[in-house]
Amino acid sequence: MTIIVTGGAGFIGSNFIFHMLKKYPGYRIVCLDKLTYAGNLSTLKGVMDNPNFRFVKLDICDREGVYKLFEEEHPDIVVNFAAESHVDRSIEDPSIFLQTNIIGTSVLMDACRKYGIKRYHQVSTDEVYGDLPLDRPDLFFTEETPLHTSSPYSSSKASADLLVLAYHRTYGLPVTISRCSNNYGPYHFPEKLIPLMIINALADKLLPVYGTGENVRDWLYVEDHCKAIDLIIHKGREGEVYNVGGHNEMRNIDIVKLICKQLDKPESLITFVADRKGHDMRYAIDPTKIHNELGWLPETKFADGIKKTIQWYLDNKDWWQEIISGDYQNYYKRMYGDRK
Ligand code: NAD
Ligand code: DAU
C-alpha cells in the first residue's frame, strides 16, 4: 500500500505520517509538501531515514510535478492535508488560499483520475458550516448542515469540498471527506491560538485575545483526528462526508486562562484586542455518523491533552524558537503590532 500524504510537513499531516508509519510498518508513505512558511522539514527528521518514507518538495498546484510523482509512485491512496490554513492570513490576502486550496485540490484529483486510485481523501474543516449562535447550545453541525462560510479560508475549503463531491458524481472518483473541529497538540504552528498563547506566556509577553474572548471552539487532540482519518480511508464509504469532533467546546478566554494557570503565569498578561473580521462565534460538531458507522471515539480528554501539549512545547523549544526567530516576527508585527 502506497499513500501520498500532501501537506505532511505541517501540523496535522506530520502527526498523521507518524501515526501511519507506526501502525502500518508495511505501508509506504510519500509526503508531498511545498514547504511554505507553515511547513517544516525539521518536524519530519525522526522519519527521514525510515525506508518506508519519502519526502518530495512539491506544490500541489504543479500539475506536471504531481503527474510525475504519480507515475513514479502509483499511489493507492491520497490524503490531502496541503492547504493554506490560517483564517487571519486569508483575511489579509485571500489569493493564495484560492490557488492552493481549490486549484491544488483539482490538480490532485485530476492526477487520481488519470492514473487511477483506490481512495482520494480530502481533509476539510468544520468551518465550512459557518458558525452557531452562543445562545443555542442545542445546535450542532451535522453532515447535512448547509455550507455557509465566513472567511476566505473557509470559503476556499468549502469550494474544494464541492469540487471533491463533483468529481465523485461526475467521474466516479472514489472520494471521502472529513470535516474536523479545531485540533491541538505537538507541532502546531505558533500563529494559532493554543501554541501562540503558550509561547507568549513563556516569554511573559501579552496574550492577545480577540474581541471579548467568548467565541467557542470544539477542541480535539490531533492524534484523535489522525485515527479518524485512518478509519475513514480504510473503512469509510465512498462519496461520504464524515464530521470529526469530540464534544469539547471551550471559550477562548477559558483556554487562555487555563494556559496561564498551567504555566503559573498571571492572568494580567491577557489583553483584549480588536476582533477578527467576520469572527465565527461557535463551532460544535455532531460526530454521531463516524461513531455509528466506523466506531470512532476521541480517546484523549482535553485536561490530559492540554497538559501533554504544554509539556511538548516546554520540551521542544528548539523547534518553535527556530520558527519564531524568522519571518514570524514580521507576521507578528503586522498582525498584532498596533492592534487595539
Ligand atoms: P498547516 O498550515 O500546519 O500545514 C499545511 C501544510 O501544507 C504545510 O506543511 C505547508 O507547507 C503545506 N502546503 C501549503 N500549501 C501547499 C501547496 N501548494 N503544495 C504543497 N504543500 C502545501 O495546516 P494544518 O493545521 O496541519 O491543517 C492541515 C489540513 O487540515 C488543512 O487542509 C486544514 O484546512 C485542515 N484542518 C485543520 C484543522 C486545525 O485545527 N488545524 C482542523 C480541521 C481541518
Ligand atoms: O475549526 C477548524 C479550524 O480551526 C481549521 O480549519 C483552521 O485551519 C484552524 O486554523 C482553526 O481555525 P480557528 O480560526 O478556529 O483557529 P485559531 O487558532 O486561529 O483561533 C482560534 C480562536 O482563537 C478563534 O476564535 C480566534 C481566537 N484567537 C486566535 C489567535 C491566533 C485569539 O483570540 N487570539 C489570537 O491571537
Short mmCIF file of C-alpha atoms and ligand atoms in Angstrom, two decimals:
data_model
loop_
_atom_site.label_atom_id
_atom_site.label_comp_id
_atom_site.label_asym_id
_atom_site.label_seq_id
_atom_site.Cartn_x
_atom_site.Cartn_y
_atom_site.Cartn_z
CA MET A 1 0.00 0.00 0.00
CA THR A 2 1.42 3.39 -1.01
CA ILE A 3 -0.13 6.55 0.41
CA ILE A 4 0.68 10.07 -0.76
CA VAL A 5 0.22 12.49 2.13
CA THR A 6 0.18 16.09 0.97
CA GLY A 7 0.99 18.85 3.46
CA GLY A 8 2.82 16.30 5.64
CA ALA A 9 5.38 18.84 6.87
CA GLY A 10 2.61 20.79 8.59
CA PHE A 11 0.84 20.26 11.90
CA ILE A 12 -1.78 17.57 11.30
CA GLY A 13 -0.15 15.97 8.25
CA SER A 14 3.07 15.26 10.16
CA ASN A 15 1.16 13.75 13.08
CA PHE A 16 -0.72 11.60 10.55
CA ILE A 17 2.55 10.38 8.99
CA PHE A 18 3.92 9.40 12.43
CA HIS A 19 0.69 7.56 13.21
CA MET A 20 0.64 5.66 9.90
CA LEU A 21 4.32 4.65 9.86
CA LYS A 22 3.97 3.31 13.39
CA LYS A 23 0.69 1.49 12.87
CA TYR A 24 1.34 0.08 9.38
CA PRO A 25 5.01 -0.92 9.09
CA GLY A 26 4.29 -2.43 5.65
CA TYR A 27 2.93 0.79 4.11
CA ARG A 28 4.94 3.22 2.01
CA ILE A 29 4.25 6.85 2.90
CA VAL A 30 5.21 9.57 0.42
CA CYS A 31 5.00 13.11 1.77
CA LEU A 32 4.44 15.83 -0.83
CA ASP A 33 4.88 19.33 0.59
CA LYS A 34 5.72 22.76 -0.83
CA LEU A 35 7.35 23.80 2.45
CA THR A 36 5.56 27.11 2.79
CA TYR A 37 6.09 29.19 5.94
CA ALA A 38 3.91 26.58 7.73
CA GLY A 39 5.84 23.53 6.54
CA ASN A 40 8.89 22.48 8.47
CA LEU A 41 11.32 19.73 7.45
CA SER A 42 12.70 19.51 10.98
CA THR A 43 9.29 18.20 12.04
CA LEU A 44 9.92 15.12 9.89
CA LYS A 45 13.53 14.49 10.93
CA GLY A 46 12.53 11.43 13.02
CA VAL A 47 11.17 9.61 9.95
CA MET A 48 13.50 10.82 7.18
CA ASP A 49 15.65 7.68 7.45
CA ASN A 50 12.69 5.29 7.53
CA PRO A 51 12.96 3.15 4.34
CA ASN A 52 9.16 3.26 4.01
CA PHE A 53 9.13 7.07 3.89
CA ARG A 54 9.92 9.51 1.10
CA PHE A 55 9.77 13.31 1.16
CA VAL A 56 9.18 15.27 -2.04
CA LYS A 57 9.22 19.08 -2.11
CA LEU A 58 6.41 19.95 -4.50
CA ASP A 59 3.48 22.34 -4.93
CA ILE A 60 0.10 20.56 -5.30
CA CYS A 61 -0.70 23.16 -8.00
CA ASP A 62 2.27 21.97 -10.09
CA ARG A 63 0.41 19.64 -12.48
CA GLU A 64 3.49 18.32 -14.25
CA GLY A 65 5.28 17.62 -10.97
CA VAL A 66 2.24 15.93 -9.44
CA TYR A 67 1.69 13.72 -12.51
CA LYS A 68 5.37 12.73 -12.50
CA LEU A 69 5.12 11.73 -8.83
CA PHE A 70 2.04 9.60 -9.54
CA GLU A 71 3.91 7.88 -12.39
CA GLU A 72 6.80 7.10 -10.04
CA GLU A 73 4.80 6.02 -7.01
CA HIS A 74 1.49 4.55 -8.28
CA PRO A 75 -0.28 5.57 -5.04
CA ASP A 76 -3.24 3.54 -3.75
CA ILE A 77 -4.49 6.40 -1.58
CA VAL A 78 -4.01 10.18 -1.50
CA VAL A 79 -4.75 12.09 1.70
CA ASN A 80 -4.80 15.83 1.05
CA PHE A 81 -3.79 17.94 4.05
CA ALA A 82 -1.99 20.56 1.95
CA ALA A 83 -3.63 23.92 2.42
CA GLU A 84 -3.24 27.48 3.49
CA SER A 85 -4.84 27.03 6.89
CA HIS A 86 -4.85 30.30 8.85
CA VAL A 87 -8.03 32.38 8.87
CA ASP A 88 -6.24 35.64 9.77
CA ARG A 89 -3.86 35.30 6.82
CA SER A 90 -6.81 34.64 4.49
CA ILE A 91 -8.40 37.89 5.65
CA GLU A 92 -5.14 39.73 4.89
CA ASP A 93 -4.83 38.21 1.38
CA PRO A 94 -7.21 35.55 0.00
CA SER A 95 -5.42 34.84 -3.31
CA ILE A 96 -3.03 32.05 -2.28
CA PHE A 97 -5.91 30.37 -0.42
CA LEU A 98 -7.88 30.10 -3.65
CA GLN A 99 -4.85 28.84 -5.54
CA THR A 100 -3.70 26.13 -3.13
CA ASN A 101 -6.95 25.10 -1.53
CA ILE A 102 -9.11 24.99 -4.66
CA ILE A 103 -6.84 24.69 -7.71
CA GLY A 104 -4.39 22.43 -5.87
CA THR A 105 -7.21 20.08 -4.89
CA SER A 106 -8.38 19.86 -8.51
CA VAL A 107 -4.85 19.09 -9.76
CA LEU A 108 -4.52 16.24 -7.24
CA MET A 109 -7.89 14.80 -8.24
CA ASP A 110 -7.05 15.09 -11.96
CA ALA A 111 -3.93 13.02 -11.25
CA CYS A 112 -6.09 10.48 -9.39
CA ARG A 113 -8.40 10.24 -12.40
CA LYS A 114 -5.53 9.92 -14.87
CA TYR A 115 -3.55 7.28 -13.01
CA GLY A 116 -6.31 5.53 -11.03
CA ILE A 117 -6.69 5.47 -7.26
CA LYS A 118 -8.40 3.39 -4.57
CA ARG A 119 -9.26 6.42 -2.47
CA TYR A 120 -8.82 10.22 -2.54
CA HIS A 121 -9.40 11.69 0.91
CA GLN A 122 -9.95 15.42 1.42
CA VAL A 123 -9.11 16.80 4.85
CA SER A 124 -11.69 19.53 5.33
CA THR A 125 -12.90 21.56 8.26
CA ASP A 126 -15.98 22.31 10.36
CA GLU A 127 -15.56 25.96 9.27
CA VAL A 128 -17.38 25.14 6.02
CA TYR A 129 -20.61 25.15 8.05
CA GLY A 130 -20.13 28.76 9.23
CA ASP A 131 -20.93 29.30 12.88
CA LEU A 132 -23.59 28.65 15.50
CA PRO A 133 -25.08 31.17 17.93
CA LEU A 134 -23.86 31.18 21.54
CA ASP A 135 -27.39 31.06 22.93
CA ARG A 136 -28.34 27.79 21.17
CA PRO A 137 -26.20 25.11 22.87
CA ASP A 138 -28.63 22.52 21.49
CA LEU A 139 -27.41 23.11 17.90
CA PHE A 140 -24.53 21.15 16.33
CA PHE A 141 -23.04 20.77 12.86
CA THR A 142 -24.14 17.55 11.17
CA GLU A 143 -23.06 16.40 7.72
CA GLU A 144 -26.41 17.76 6.46
CA THR A 145 -25.83 21.31 7.78
CA PRO A 146 -25.73 23.68 4.78
CA LEU A 147 -22.37 25.14 3.81
CA HIS A 148 -22.36 28.78 4.93
CA THR A 149 -18.85 30.16 5.13
CA SER A 150 -17.48 33.32 6.76
CA SER A 151 -13.84 33.79 5.75
CA PRO A 152 -11.87 33.47 2.52
CA TYR A 153 -10.19 30.44 4.15
CA SER A 154 -13.43 28.62 4.91
CA SER A 155 -14.87 29.59 1.53
CA SER A 156 -11.87 28.09 -0.24
CA LYS A 157 -12.22 24.88 1.81
CA ALA A 158 -15.95 24.68 1.04
CA SER A 159 -15.23 25.22 -2.67
CA ALA A 160 -12.75 22.35 -2.57
CA ASP A 161 -15.33 20.11 -0.84
CA LEU A 162 -17.85 20.83 -3.58
CA LEU A 163 -15.28 20.00 -6.25
CA VAL A 164 -14.44 16.72 -4.49
CA LEU A 165 -18.11 15.71 -4.43
CA ALA A 166 -18.47 16.78 -8.07
CA TYR A 167 -15.51 14.57 -9.10
CA HIS A 168 -17.24 11.70 -7.33
CA ARG A 169 -20.57 12.22 -9.04
CA THR A 170 -19.26 13.17 -12.49
CA TYR A 171 -16.19 10.94 -12.85
CA GLY A 172 -16.90 8.29 -10.20
CA LEU A 173 -13.70 9.18 -8.32
CA PRO A 174 -13.64 7.20 -5.04
CA VAL A 175 -13.54 10.08 -2.57
CA THR A 176 -14.19 10.72 1.10
CA ILE A 177 -14.18 13.99 3.06
CA SER A 178 -13.61 14.59 6.77
CA ARG A 179 -14.69 17.84 8.42
CA CYS A 180 -12.91 18.20 11.73
CA SER A 181 -13.07 20.73 14.54
CA ASN A 182 -10.08 22.63 15.99
CA ASN A 183 -7.03 20.42 16.58
CA TYR A 184 -4.31 20.95 19.17
CA GLY A 185 -1.12 19.05 20.03
CA PRO A 186 2.57 18.77 19.06
CA TYR A 187 3.97 20.65 16.03
CA HIS A 188 1.08 23.16 15.93
CA PHE A 189 2.37 26.30 14.18
CA PRO A 190 2.66 29.19 16.68
CA GLU A 191 0.35 31.53 14.76
CA LYS A 192 -2.65 29.54 16.09
CA LEU A 193 -4.36 30.22 19.42
CA ILE A 194 -3.01 27.49 21.72
CA PRO A 195 0.68 27.46 20.70
CA LEU A 196 0.74 31.26 20.40
CA MET A 197 -0.54 31.65 23.95
CA ILE A 198 1.86 29.02 25.35
CA ILE A 199 4.87 30.62 23.67
CA ASN A 200 3.90 34.19 24.59
CA ALA A 201 3.16 33.21 28.19
CA LEU A 202 6.56 31.50 28.50
CA ALA A 203 8.18 34.80 27.43
CA ASP A 204 5.87 36.86 29.71
CA LYS A 205 4.51 38.57 26.58
CA LEU A 206 0.94 39.89 26.30
CA LEU A 207 -1.72 37.32 25.40
CA PRO A 208 -3.87 38.89 22.64
CA VAL A 209 -7.47 37.66 22.90
CA TYR A 210 -9.71 38.78 20.02
CA GLY A 211 -12.93 40.63 20.91
CA THR A 212 -14.41 39.51 24.22
CA GLY A 213 -12.89 36.01 24.16
CA GLU A 214 -16.36 34.44 24.32
CA ASN A 215 -16.05 32.68 20.96
CA VAL A 216 -16.31 28.93 21.34
CA ARG A 217 -14.18 26.29 19.60
CA ASP A 218 -14.57 22.50 19.81
CA TRP A 219 -11.05 21.16 20.56
CA LEU A 220 -9.75 17.73 19.54
CA TYR A 221 -6.33 16.23 20.26
CA VAL A 222 -4.53 15.84 16.91
CA GLU A 223 -3.90 12.11 17.34
CA ASP A 224 -7.66 11.51 17.58
CA HIS A 225 -8.13 13.32 14.26
CA CYS A 226 -5.40 11.17 12.66
CA LYS A 227 -7.09 7.99 13.91
CA ALA A 228 -10.39 9.17 12.44
CA ILE A 229 -8.79 9.71 9.00
CA ASP A 230 -7.09 6.30 9.23
CA LEU A 231 -10.53 4.72 9.79
CA ILE A 232 -12.21 6.70 7.01
CA ILE A 233 -9.63 5.84 4.33
CA HIS A 234 -9.83 2.13 5.19
CA LYS A 235 -13.49 1.69 6.06
CA GLY A 236 -15.38 4.87 5.14
CA ARG A 237 -17.94 4.73 2.35
CA GLU A 238 -17.07 6.34 -0.98
CA GLY A 239 -18.71 9.68 -1.67
CA GLU A 240 -19.40 10.29 2.02
CA VAL A 241 -18.62 13.18 4.36
CA TYR A 242 -17.68 12.42 7.99
CA ASN A 243 -17.72 15.05 10.74
CA VAL A 244 -14.97 14.63 13.34
CA GLY A 245 -15.14 16.22 16.78
CA GLY A 246 -15.18 15.27 20.42
CA HIS A 247 -17.87 17.42 22.08
CA ASN A 248 -15.24 19.53 23.79
CA GLU A 249 -16.44 23.11 23.46
CA MET A 250 -14.48 25.83 25.22
CA ARG A 251 -14.45 29.63 25.20
CA ASN A 252 -11.18 31.17 24.01
CA ILE A 253 -10.79 33.15 27.20
CA ASP A 254 -11.06 29.98 29.29
CA ILE A 255 -8.37 28.28 27.20
CA VAL A 256 -6.03 31.23 27.70
CA LYS A 257 -6.71 31.34 31.45
CA LEU A 258 -6.05 27.59 31.66
CA ILE A 259 -2.71 28.02 29.88
CA CYS A 260 -1.78 30.81 32.35
CA LYS A 261 -2.66 28.52 35.25
CA GLN A 262 -0.71 25.54 33.92
CA LEU A 263 2.37 27.69 33.31
CA ASP A 264 1.98 29.60 36.59
CA LYS A 265 1.70 32.93 34.75
CA PRO A 266 -0.53 35.87 35.82
CA GLU A 267 -3.84 36.47 34.03
CA SER A 268 -2.80 40.12 33.85
CA LEU A 269 -0.88 39.13 30.69
CA ILE A 270 -4.24 38.75 28.93
CA THR A 271 -5.06 41.70 26.71
CA PHE A 272 -8.26 42.09 24.69
CA VAL A 273 -7.53 43.27 21.14
CA ALA A 274 -9.60 44.21 18.08
CA ASP A 275 -11.80 41.35 16.95
CA ARG A 276 -11.14 39.21 13.86
CA LYS A 277 -13.27 40.44 10.92
CA GLY A 278 -16.28 38.14 10.40
CA HIS A 279 -15.26 36.19 13.52
CA ASP A 280 -17.23 32.91 13.84
CA MET A 281 -18.93 32.66 17.25
CA ARG A 282 -19.21 28.95 17.93
CA TYR A 283 -18.23 25.67 16.31
CA ALA A 284 -19.69 22.40 17.57
CA ILE A 285 -19.51 19.07 15.77
CA ASP A 286 -22.02 16.25 15.97
CA PRO A 287 -19.82 13.14 15.44
CA THR A 288 -22.69 10.61 15.53
CA LYS A 289 -22.13 9.38 11.95
CA ILE A 290 -18.44 8.47 12.31
CA HIS A 291 -19.17 6.91 15.70
CA ASN A 292 -22.08 4.77 14.46
CA GLU A 293 -20.54 3.76 11.12
CA LEU A 294 -16.86 3.42 11.97
CA GLY A 295 -16.79 3.14 15.77
CA TRP A 296 -14.62 6.25 16.17
CA LEU A 297 -14.50 7.98 19.54
CA PRO A 298 -11.95 10.50 20.80
CA GLU A 299 -9.50 8.96 23.26
CA THR A 300 -7.68 11.95 24.75
CA LYS A 301 -9.55 14.11 27.27
CA PHE A 302 -8.86 17.84 26.96
CA ALA A 303 -7.47 18.04 30.52
CA ASP A 304 -4.80 15.46 29.60
CA GLY A 305 -4.24 16.65 26.03
CA ILE A 306 -3.54 20.25 27.00
CA LYS A 307 -1.05 19.15 29.68
CA LYS A 308 0.73 16.91 27.15
CA THR A 309 0.73 19.76 24.62
CA ILE A 310 2.17 22.32 27.04
CA GLN A 311 4.82 19.81 28.10
CA TRP A 312 5.68 19.21 24.43
CA TYR A 313 6.28 22.96 23.89
CA LEU A 314 8.45 23.03 27.03
CA ASP A 315 10.46 20.02 25.82
CA ASN A 316 10.79 21.18 22.19
CA LYS A 317 11.87 24.80 22.43
CA ASP A 318 14.35 24.37 19.58
CA TRP A 319 11.51 23.51 17.20
CA TRP A 320 9.47 26.65 17.85
CA GLN A 321 12.32 29.05 18.62
CA GLU A 322 13.68 28.37 15.14
CA ILE A 323 10.25 29.26 13.69
CA ILE A 324 9.61 32.41 15.68
CA SER A 325 13.10 33.77 15.02
CA GLY A 326 12.40 34.04 11.27
CA ASP A 327 9.70 35.71 9.19
CA TYR A 328 7.24 35.01 12.01
CA GLN A 329 8.48 38.25 13.65
CA ASN A 330 7.25 40.30 10.66
CA TYR A 331 3.94 38.42 10.69
CA TYR A 332 3.52 39.10 14.41
CA LYS A 333 4.23 42.81 13.98
CA ARG A 334 1.78 43.06 11.07
CA MET A 335 -0.98 41.16 12.85
CA TYR A 336 -0.61 42.38 16.42
CA GLY A 337 1.69 45.47 16.26
CA ASP A 338 -0.94 48.19 16.53
CA ARG A 339 -4.00 46.00 17.07
CA LYS A 340 -6.12 47.69 19.75
P1 NAD B 1 -0.62 23.70 8.45
O1 NAD B 1 -0.74 25.10 7.97
O2 NAD B 1 0.08 23.42 9.74
O3 NAD B 1 0.15 22.83 7.34
C1 NAD B 1 -0.14 22.94 5.98
C2 NAD B 1 0.96 22.21 5.20
O4 NAD B 1 0.62 22.27 3.81
C3 NAD B 1 2.35 22.83 5.36
O5 NAD B 1 3.33 21.84 5.54
C4 NAD B 1 2.56 23.54 4.02
O6 NAD B 1 3.93 23.65 3.63
C5 NAD B 1 1.78 22.66 3.08
N1 NAD B 1 1.34 23.36 1.86
C6 NAD B 1 0.72 24.58 1.79
N2 NAD B 1 0.49 24.90 0.50
C7 NAD B 1 0.95 23.86 -0.24
C8 NAD B 1 0.98 23.60 -1.63
N3 NAD B 1 0.51 24.49 -2.53
N4 NAD B 1 1.51 22.43 -2.06
C9 NAD B 1 2.00 21.53 -1.18
N5 NAD B 1 2.02 21.73 0.15
C10 NAD B 1 1.49 22.89 0.61
O7 NAD B 1 -2.08 23.11 8.45
P2 NAD B 1 -2.79 22.07 9.45
O8 NAD B 1 -3.30 22.80 10.62
O9 NAD B 1 -1.89 20.90 9.62
O10 NAD B 1 -4.04 21.67 8.56
C11 NAD B 1 -3.95 20.59 7.62
C12 NAD B 1 -5.29 20.44 6.92
O11 NAD B 1 -6.30 20.17 7.89
C13 NAD B 1 -5.75 21.68 6.18
O12 NAD B 1 -6.35 21.26 4.98
C14 NAD B 1 -6.77 22.32 7.09
O13 NAD B 1 -7.74 23.01 6.34
C15 NAD B 1 -7.38 21.10 7.77
N6 NAD B 1 -7.91 21.30 9.13
C16 NAD B 1 -7.16 21.88 10.10
C17 NAD B 1 -7.66 21.97 11.41
C18 NAD B 1 -6.85 22.58 12.52
O14 NAD B 1 -7.37 22.76 13.62
N7 NAD B 1 -5.58 22.90 12.35
C19 NAD B 1 -8.93 21.46 11.70
C20 NAD B 1 -9.68 20.88 10.67
C21 NAD B 1 -9.15 20.79 9.40
O1 DAU B 2 -12.24 24.61 13.16
C1 DAU B 2 -11.19 24.13 12.39
C2 DAU B 2 -10.25 25.26 12.05
O2 DAU B 2 -9.56 25.59 13.26
C3 DAU B 2 -9.26 24.90 10.95
O3 DAU B 2 -9.98 24.69 9.77
C4 DAU B 2 -8.22 26.01 10.75
O4 DAU B 2 -7.26 25.60 9.81
C5 DAU B 2 -7.55 26.27 12.08
O5 DAU B 2 -6.63 27.33 11.95
C6 DAU B 2 -8.58 26.61 13.15
O6 DAU B 2 -9.23 27.88 12.86
P1 DAU B 2 -9.55 28.95 14.03
O7 DAU B 2 -9.68 30.27 13.39
O8 DAU B 2 -10.65 28.47 14.91
O9 DAU B 2 -8.17 28.83 14.88
P2 DAU B 2 -7.20 29.92 15.53
O10 DAU B 2 -6.22 29.15 16.36
O11 DAU B 2 -6.68 30.88 14.54
O12 DAU B 2 -8.19 30.70 16.51
C7 DAU B 2 -8.93 30.02 17.50
C8 DAU B 2 -9.79 31.05 18.20
O13 DAU B 2 -8.94 31.92 18.96
C9 DAU B 2 -10.57 31.96 17.26
O14 DAU B 2 -11.83 32.26 17.83
C10 DAU B 2 -9.71 33.24 17.18
C11 DAU B 2 -9.08 33.30 18.54
N1 DAU B 2 -7.72 33.90 18.61
C12 DAU B 2 -6.76 33.44 17.77
C13 DAU B 2 -5.49 33.96 17.80
C14 DAU B 2 -4.43 33.46 16.87
C15 DAU B 2 -7.44 34.88 19.53
O15 DAU B 2 -8.32 35.29 20.32
N2 DAU B 2 -6.19 35.43 19.57
C16 DAU B 2 -5.20 35.01 18.72
O16 DAU B 2 -4.06 35.57 18.79
#
